[in-house]
């Protein structure tokens, strides 16, 4: 008898994309089996209860095929690099690496891989249907490797150019391996070359080996019709530090799943996020930090400003295992709602099995401070300026974590422009 | 300069100001005193344009313009300045950072060139001396973690930067020790000219030794029930408000 999982509309839509053979046959097989058994999340599924991505896709994937790689010229690439950027560029078209237009000038390697034990070992199949979908179906896996002891001074910018017919799919798959005491900063965003409804289902795995520093700053600001599923899972080893900053400014629906595995003592995982939502944009940030060993630290700050009938979801899991004594784990989620129709669902989820830990979490949801607004107006700022200044002050706290100055300036400009005109 | 006629204002249906009349001319200092809750801050807020209050009756003319018709920012640009009784804390916004926008907005409104960074800094330095305020304080989040005295000094510093025509100081003296009081009063006095006017709201005669008023008014239950010269403040300090309350109650019987 067929299970309901495999007869769901979404399953039948994407089934033809599964790839069974090739170098990754084993993890693909596991992913397919998991999908066959569990299917895609239904409306009541706990993990997706505020974000019915399955339904969004059933309606949105009118042409559930892969958008194929395409050719692009240098001028188009250059036009989408922000001002004062100084670093390397990796260009992707519909998830496929374009080596010719990429600029790799520093001491690390980039390659398309057809076999690698690490792929699927950090984000193991069976945990999330959309991650499984990526594993089952991705067309090309790209690996960035930084060898032991290498310090990559300048940032590496990943630009994804996407161009899809209506209802098509792209599935970027990235593996980043940073060996011991190495250092790298990665920046990433996607550019939509047309305004069609499409689905990007990306999966990024990162290994931060002992003593390494990795920063990953990402911007989601493509088309307002995009449906985005973005999974990142990172293994952080002894004394290593990993920092993620995610800025979500535009899309139709976004679901971000971010998991940090703090695997050894002395390591640190930082998760920061900002979402500015208007119209009917829906952004869901699910984060998960897993403290397994003593003396590790995690910091988390997500902030949101919502207007119109937008919706935000924040769910922050902190898991402290029994061995993880002396853990320090901090989590904050703060939101400003500017309209009566905007909705935020925020939920901390702490599970603590060790007894000697310092954990704190808090969430706030409020309106714009009217007293502060009046104060600034009484000093001569017009209402729009005053509002923009207050909102920017709120959002700016997250932007401070973007340590690449030109990228920070670029995002700051985008944020100020949006807060000044659309909020 | 300022003419308030029969001003009535209420909040949530409660009438707080119940027929205020006040004339302020250029060069004058008016003190407004009165028991707690009599409506002093409400009057100050209404003049500055706070929108929560509903004006039910009356008019306010400022330099031949209808003040009540203007947005708060335009009142500021026209030259009205309110030093808040309780200055608001604004995380993430520093004094320096918002004041640059404010000063240039005001200058633009008055048809002056905007100040570039260098000139703005020079102006800041000059005005900082006036109220002996530290630059470090000005680059911190506005009023966040400031002591009471620091907040009040910052208010007067902003006043100095914006060069208002009419300054309304709402209990700028509370929370100041005598040294800070001298500094703040000194700052206010230096900004005074025959073209500007000042309204000081206070509970204490002490301030009026430094900022000497031409007139003293007593506000009680939303009305100015007594006006006099600076000697009235001394009398109030000595006798309290009960005799005025009695006068009012017996007159209304
Ligand atoms: N936002 C408000 N909502 C409701 N009532 C208010 C509000 N603001 C003021 N009031 C009321 O209006 C009255 C006058 O208040 P106001 O602050 O103007 O008095 P005040 O004379 O400045 O007092 P104080 O000397 O304590 O500063 C008080 O009864 C107060 O409770
Ligand atoms: Mg008051």
Coordinates of N, CA and C and ligand atoms in Angstrom, one line a residue, chain B residues 11-12 14 16 34-43 53 85-86 170-171 203, ligand 1:
Chain B
X11 N -7.1 64.8 28.0 CA -6.6 63.5 27.6 C -7.5 62.4 28.1
X12 N -7.8 61.5 27.2 CA -8.8 60.4 27.5 C -10.1 61.0 28.1
X14 N -10.5 63.5 30.1 CA -10.3 64.3 31.3 C -9.7 65.6 30.9
X16 N -7.6 68.6 31.5 CA -6.4 68.9 32.3 C -6.2 70.4 32.3
X34 N 3.3 75.7 40.9 CA 2.0 75.1 41.2 C 2.2 73.7 41.7
X35 N 1.2 73.3 42.5 CA 1.3 71.9 43.1 C 1.4 70.8 42.1
X36 N 1.8 69.6 42.5 CA 1.9 68.5 41.6 C 0.5 68.2 41.0
X37 N 0.6 67.9 39.7 CA -0.6 67.5 39.0 C -1.5 68.6 38.6
X38 N -1.0 69.8 38.7 CA -1.8 71.0 38.3 C -1.9 71.2 36.8
X39 N -1.0 70.7 36.1 CA -1.1 70.8 34.6 C 0.1 71.5 34.0
X40 N 1.1 71.7 34.7 CA 2.3 72.5 34.2 C 3.0 71.7 33.0
X41 N 3.2 70.4 33.2 CA 3.8 69.7 32.1 C 2.9 69.5 31.0
X42 N 1.6 69.4 31.3 CA 0.7 69.3 30.2 C 0.7 70.6 29.3
X43 N 0.8 71.7 30.0 CA 0.8 73.0 29.2 C 2.1 73.0 28.3
X53 N -2.7 64.9 23.6 CA -3.7 65.8 24.2 C -4.6 66.4 23.1
X85 N 10.7 67.4 31.3 CA 10.8 67.1 32.7 C 11.5 65.7 32.9
X86 N 11.1 64.8 32.0 CA 11.6 63.5 32.0 C 12.2 63.2 30.7
X170 N 11.0 72.6 31.7 CA 10.1 71.9 32.6 C 10.9 71.2 33.7
X171 N 10.9 71.8 34.8 CA 11.6 71.3 36.0 C 13.0 70.9 35.7
X203 N 9.3 74.0 41.0 CA 8.7 73.9 42.3 C 9.5 74.8 43.3
Ligands
LIG1 N1 -0.9 60.9 29.5 C1 -1.7 61.1 30.5 N2 -2.7 60.3 30.7 C2 -3.6 60.5 31.7 N3 -3.5 61.5 32.6 C3 -2.5 62.4 32.4 C4 -1.6 62.2 31.4 N4 -0.7 63.2 31.5 C5 -1.0 63.9 32.6 N5 -2.1 63.4 33.1 C6 -2.8 64.0 34.3 O1 -2.9 65.3 34.1 C7 -2.7 66.0 35.4 C8 -1.7 67.1 35.2 O2 -0.4 66.4 35.0 P1 0.9 67.3 34.7 O3 2.0 66.3 34.4 O4 0.6 68.3 33.6 O5 1.1 68.0 36.1 P2 2.3 68.8 36.6 O6 1.8 70.1 37.1 O7 3.4 68.9 35.6 O8 2.8 68.0 37.9 P3 4.3 67.8 38.5 O9 4.5 69.0 39.3 O10 4.2 66.6 39.3 O11 5.2 67.7 37.3 C9 -2.4 65.0 36.4 O12 -3.6 64.7 37.1 C10 -2.0 63.8 35.5 O13 -2.3 62.6 36.2

